[in-house]
Coordinates of C-alpha atoms in Angstrom, one line a residue:
M1 CA 127.0 73.2 108.2
P2 CA 128.9 76.2 109.7
D3 CA 129.0 76.3 113.4
H4 CA 126.6 79.0 114.3
P5 CA 126.4 80.8 117.5
K6 CA 123.6 79.7 120.0
P7 CA 121.1 82.2 121.8
S8 CA 121.3 82.7 125.4
A9 CA 118.4 81.6 127.8
R10 CA 117.6 85.3 128.5
A11 CA 117.3 85.9 124.8
R12 CA 115.0 82.9 124.3
D13 CA 112.9 84.1 127.3
L14 CA 112.5 87.6 125.9
V15 CA 111.3 86.6 122.3
A16 CA 108.8 83.8 123.9
G17 CA 105.5 84.4 122.3
A18 CA 106.9 86.1 119.0
Y19 CA 106.0 85.4 115.5
D20 CA 108.9 85.4 112.9
C21 CA 107.1 87.2 110.1
H22 CA 109.6 86.6 107.3
I23 CA 110.9 83.2 106.8
H24 CA 112.0 80.9 103.9
V25 CA 111.5 77.2 104.1
A26 CA 110.5 74.0 102.2
P27 CA 108.8 73.2 100.4
D28 CA 110.0 75.8 97.9
V29 CA 111.4 75.9 94.4
M30 CA 114.9 76.4 95.9
R31 CA 116.8 74.4 98.7
R32 CA 116.0 75.3 102.0
R33 CA 117.5 74.4 105.3
I34 CA 114.3 72.9 106.9
D35 CA 110.4 72.4 106.0
D36 CA 107.6 74.0 107.7
L37 CA 106.2 71.2 109.5
T38 CA 109.4 70.4 111.2
L39 CA 110.1 74.1 111.9
A40 CA 106.6 74.5 113.6
A41 CA 107.7 71.9 116.2
R42 CA 111.1 73.5 116.6
F43 CA 109.4 76.8 117.2
A44 CA 107.0 75.3 119.6
E45 CA 109.9 73.9 121.6
V46 CA 111.6 77.0 122.0
G47 CA 108.6 79.1 122.9
L48 CA 108.0 80.9 119.6
A49 CA 104.2 81.3 118.9
G50 CA 104.2 81.3 115.0
F51 CA 105.7 82.4 111.9
V52 CA 104.6 83.8 108.3
L53 CA 105.5 81.6 105.4
K54 CA 107.0 83.6 102.6
S55 CA 107.6 82.5 99.3
H56 CA 108.4 84.8 96.2
Y57 CA 106.6 82.7 93.7
V58 CA 103.5 81.0 95.4
P59 CA 100.7 81.8 97.7
T60 CA 101.3 80.0 101.2
A61 CA 97.8 80.1 102.8
E62 CA 97.1 76.4 102.0
R63 CA 100.6 75.3 103.4
A64 CA 99.9 77.5 106.6
A65 CA 96.5 75.8 107.1
V66 CA 98.2 72.1 106.8
V67 CA 100.9 73.3 109.6
R68 CA 98.1 74.4 111.9
A69 CA 96.5 71.2 111.6
A70 CA 99.5 69.1 111.9
V71 CA 100.8 71.2 115.1
P72 CA 97.7 72.5 117.2
G73 CA 97.9 75.6 118.6
F74 CA 100.8 76.9 116.4
G75 CA 100.4 80.0 114.5
A76 CA 101.4 79.3 111.0
V77 CA 100.3 82.3 108.9
G78 CA 99.9 82.3 104.9
A79 CA 100.9 85.1 102.8
I80 CA 101.3 86.0 99.0
T81 CA 103.8 87.8 97.3
L82 CA 102.7 89.9 93.9
N83 CA 105.5 88.8 91.6
A84 CA 104.9 87.8 88.2
S85 CA 104.2 84.0 89.0
V86 CA 101.0 85.2 90.6
G87 CA 100.2 87.9 87.8
G88 CA 101.9 90.7 89.6
M89 CA 99.6 93.5 91.0
N90 CA 96.6 91.1 90.6
P91 CA 93.5 92.0 92.7
I92 CA 91.9 88.5 92.0
A93 CA 95.0 86.7 93.5
V94 CA 94.7 88.9 96.6
E95 CA 91.1 88.1 97.1
I96 CA 91.6 84.5 96.7
A97 CA 94.5 84.3 98.9
A98 CA 92.5 86.4 101.4
R99 CA 89.5 83.9 101.3
G100 CA 92.0 81.2 101.7
G101 CA 93.3 82.6 105.0
A102 CA 96.3 84.5 103.9
Q103 CA 97.4 87.5 106.2
V104 CA 100.3 89.1 104.6
V105 CA 100.5 90.6 101.3
W106 CA 104.0 91.4 99.9
L107 CA 104.2 94.0 96.9
P108 CA 106.7 92.8 94.2
T109 CA 110.1 91.5 95.6
V110 CA 112.2 89.7 92.8
D111 CA 110.2 91.3 90.0
S112 CA 109.8 94.7 91.1
A113 CA 110.7 97.4 88.7
N114 CA 113.3 98.8 91.5
Q115 CA 114.9 95.4 92.0
R116 CA 115.1 94.7 88.3
A117 CA 116.7 98.2 87.6
C118 CA 118.7 98.3 90.8
T119 CA 122.5 98.6 89.8
A120 CA 123.7 99.0 93.3
A121 CA 126.4 96.2 93.8
D122 CA 126.3 94.3 97.0
P123 CA 129.2 95.2 99.3
Q124 CA 132.3 93.2 98.8
G125 CA 131.9 89.8 100.7
A126 CA 128.2 90.1 100.8
T127 CA 126.4 86.8 100.2
P128 CA 123.8 87.1 97.3
P129 CA 120.2 86.2 97.9
M130 CA 119.3 82.5 96.7
W131 CA 116.7 83.9 94.3
A132 CA 119.2 85.6 92.3
R133 CA 120.4 82.5 90.6
L134 CA 116.6 81.4 89.9
Q135 CA 115.9 84.8 88.4
D136 CA 119.1 84.3 86.2
E137 CA 117.9 80.9 85.2
L138 CA 114.4 82.2 84.2
R139 CA 115.8 85.0 82.2
E140 CA 118.2 82.9 80.3
A141 CA 115.3 80.4 79.4
G142 CA 113.4 83.2 77.9
M143 CA 110.9 83.6 80.8
A144 CA 111.7 86.8 82.1
A145 CA 108.6 88.4 82.8
D146 CA 108.2 92.3 82.5
P147 CA 108.9 94.2 85.8
V148 CA 105.8 94.5 88.1
E149 CA 104.9 98.2 88.3
V150 CA 103.3 99.6 91.4
V151 CA 103.4 103.4 91.0
A152 CA 102.2 105.5 88.0
P153 CA 104.9 107.4 86.2
G154 CA 103.3 110.7 86.9
G155 CA 103.0 110.1 90.5
G156 CA 100.5 108.3 92.7
V157 CA 99.9 104.7 92.7
L158 CA 98.3 102.6 89.4
E159 CA 94.9 101.4 89.6
R160 CA 95.4 98.0 90.2
T161 CA 97.7 98.9 93.0
R162 CA 94.8 101.0 94.3
Q163 CA 92.5 97.9 94.0
V164 CA 94.9 95.6 95.8
L165 CA 95.3 98.1 98.7
R166 CA 91.5 98.2 99.0
L167 CA 91.1 94.6 99.2
I168 CA 94.0 94.4 101.9
A169 CA 92.0 97.0 103.9
E170 CA 88.6 95.1 103.4
H171 CA 90.2 91.8 104.7
D172 CA 92.3 93.6 107.4
L173 CA 95.5 92.2 105.8
T174 CA 99.0 93.2 106.4
L175 CA 100.9 95.2 103.7
A176 CA 104.4 94.6 103.3
T177 CA 106.3 96.9 100.8
G178 CA 108.6 94.1 99.3
H179 CA 111.4 95.4 97.2
L180 CA 110.0 98.8 96.3
S181 CA 112.2 102.0 96.0
A182 CA 112.3 104.3 98.8
G183 CA 110.3 106.9 96.8
E184 CA 107.8 104.2 95.7
I185 CA 107.5 103.2 99.3
D186 CA 106.6 106.8 100.4
T187 CA 103.7 106.7 97.6
V188 CA 102.4 103.3 98.5
V189 CA 102.2 103.9 102.1
D190 CA 100.3 107.1 101.5
A191 CA 97.7 105.5 99.3
A192 CA 97.6 102.6 101.9
V193 CA 96.9 104.8 104.6
A194 CA 94.2 106.8 102.6
A195 CA 92.6 103.2 101.7
G196 CA 92.4 102.2 105.4
V197 CA 95.0 99.7 105.6
R198 CA 95.9 99.1 109.3
R199 CA 99.2 97.0 109.3
I200 CA 102.0 98.3 107.1
V201 CA 105.6 97.0 107.3
I202 CA 108.6 98.4 105.3
T203 CA 110.1 95.3 104.3
H204 CA 114.0 95.3 105.2
P205 CA 114.7 99.0 104.7
E206 CA 118.4 98.1 105.1
F207 CA 118.4 95.9 102.0
T208 CA 120.8 96.6 99.0
S209 CA 118.0 97.6 96.7
Q210 CA 115.9 99.7 99.4
R211 CA 118.5 101.6 101.6
V212 CA 115.7 103.7 102.9
A213 CA 117.4 106.7 104.7
V214 CA 116.8 107.2 108.4
D215 CA 114.9 110.5 108.0
R216 CA 112.5 108.6 105.6
Q217 CA 112.2 105.7 108.0
R218 CA 111.2 108.2 110.8
A219 CA 108.7 109.8 108.3
L220 CA 107.1 106.4 107.6
A221 CA 106.9 105.4 111.2
A222 CA 105.0 108.5 111.7
K223 CA 102.4 107.6 109.2
G224 CA 102.0 104.2 111.3
A225 CA 104.4 101.8 109.4
L226 CA 106.6 99.5 111.1
L227 CA 110.3 99.1 110.1
E228 CA 111.4 95.4 109.5
R229 CA 114.8 94.6 110.9
C230 CA 115.7 91.3 109.4
F231 CA 118.7 89.0 110.8
T232 CA 119.7 88.2 107.2
T233 CA 120.6 91.7 106.1
P234 CA 123.6 92.5 108.4
H235 CA 124.3 88.8 108.8
S236 CA 125.1 88.2 105.2
G237 CA 127.0 91.5 104.9
K238 CA 124.8 93.7 103.0
I239 CA 125.0 96.3 105.6
S240 CA 126.9 96.7 109.0
W241 CA 125.6 95.8 112.3
Q242 CA 126.4 99.1 113.4
T243 CA 124.1 100.9 110.8
W244 CA 121.6 98.2 111.4
L245 CA 121.5 99.1 115.2
A246 CA 121.9 102.9 114.7
N247 CA 118.7 103.0 112.3
I248 CA 116.7 101.1 115.1
E249 CA 118.0 103.8 117.7
A250 CA 117.1 106.6 115.3
A251 CA 113.6 105.5 114.3
G252 CA 112.8 104.1 117.7
P253 CA 112.1 100.4 118.9
E254 CA 108.6 100.9 119.0
H255 CA 108.6 101.5 115.3
S256 CA 110.6 98.5 114.6
V257 CA 109.8 94.7 114.2
L258 CA 112.4 92.0 114.5
S259 CA 112.4 89.1 111.8
S260 CA 114.7 86.6 110.5
D261 CA 114.4 86.3 106.8
L262 CA 116.1 82.8 107.3
G263 CA 115.7 79.4 105.9
Q264 CA 118.9 79.4 103.7
P265 CA 121.0 76.3 104.2
F266 CA 124.1 78.2 105.0
N267 CA 122.6 80.2 107.6
P268 CA 121.7 79.8 111.5
P269 CA 118.8 77.8 112.3
V270 CA 115.4 79.5 111.7
E271 CA 114.3 79.0 115.3
D272 CA 117.4 80.8 116.5
G273 CA 117.1 84.0 114.5
L274 CA 114.9 86.2 116.8
A275 CA 116.8 85.3 119.7
L276 CA 120.0 85.9 118.2
L277 CA 119.0 89.3 117.3
A278 CA 117.8 89.8 120.9
D279 CA 121.2 88.9 122.1
R280 CA 122.9 91.4 119.8
L281 CA 120.4 94.2 120.9
L282 CA 121.0 93.7 124.4
A283 CA 124.9 93.5 124.1
E284 CA 124.3 97.0 122.6
G285 CA 122.1 98.4 125.5
F286 CA 118.6 98.1 124.2
T287 CA 116.3 97.1 127.1
D288 CA 114.2 94.0 127.6
K289 CA 111.3 96.0 127.1
D290 CA 112.8 97.2 123.7
V291 CA 113.4 93.7 122.8
R292 CA 110.1 92.5 123.7
T293 CA 108.3 95.5 121.7
M294 CA 110.2 94.6 118.7
A295 CA 110.0 91.0 118.8
V296 CA 106.8 90.1 120.3
D297 CA 104.3 93.0 120.3
N298 CA 105.0 94.2 117.0
S299 CA 105.2 90.8 115.3
R300 CA 102.2 89.7 116.7
R301 CA 100.4 92.7 115.5
L302 CA 101.6 92.0 111.9
A303 CA 100.8 88.4 111.9
G304 CA 97.0 89.4 113.1
A305 CA 97.6 87.6 116.4
A306 CA 97.1 90.8 118.4

């Protein structure tokens, strides 16, 4: 394992009580740094309140329930990501996940039309996402599903997307925009607001296939969406730390939420992600209040804990 930096005690204190709303841990279909039960104990040891279990391929509400039973008082949160493995934009899958206790619904990520069509290369030296190899293997085996469409060609969202948004609103779930394009995100957020969805997060807007411009980020924030600031996006070289920090400054800390997107074997420990972000933000002049707002207040809102 690489020799990763360790967070300061001040940073640990500032992010105490936070939820990490975007992690990738075992059990999974690819190798991960740690499993969910072990991680829950580590989160509790460093004062973090919970995490949202993200999988690109399977629902995680049942896993979250097992973690909560094994680590009493810990806030393990289940989710579903609407890729091909769950039927894409599948209202039945969302309804069952909600009834099973899921809180977060990601729109398509690895199977989104935008991610499939994205020809933008990662910057030189950037670490590719772990799912890219799995997607290639599925394609080579003749199991590449059609891209999951969300937005209608003529504008507006597809009817099945509208049904999904209605269910998210009815169950008071959190909508995450996945790997949609900037234009698709605009369309979906408008439809979600109209449907009564109360919690919306723009998934890592700095990611290679999103690249949501700052003016668009501000417009989305004005509609009530939070902008997710993931540790791995700049850490893996997909964008510079300077741009990442400038986007937070431009959109406002009150409209941003910190998450790690960690769990890869070669990256820092998952329980260090939020505090490492806190140290970076403090070094750049952000205040304690800014960090608490992004790491704790806004994450607890998305996790359904506030």
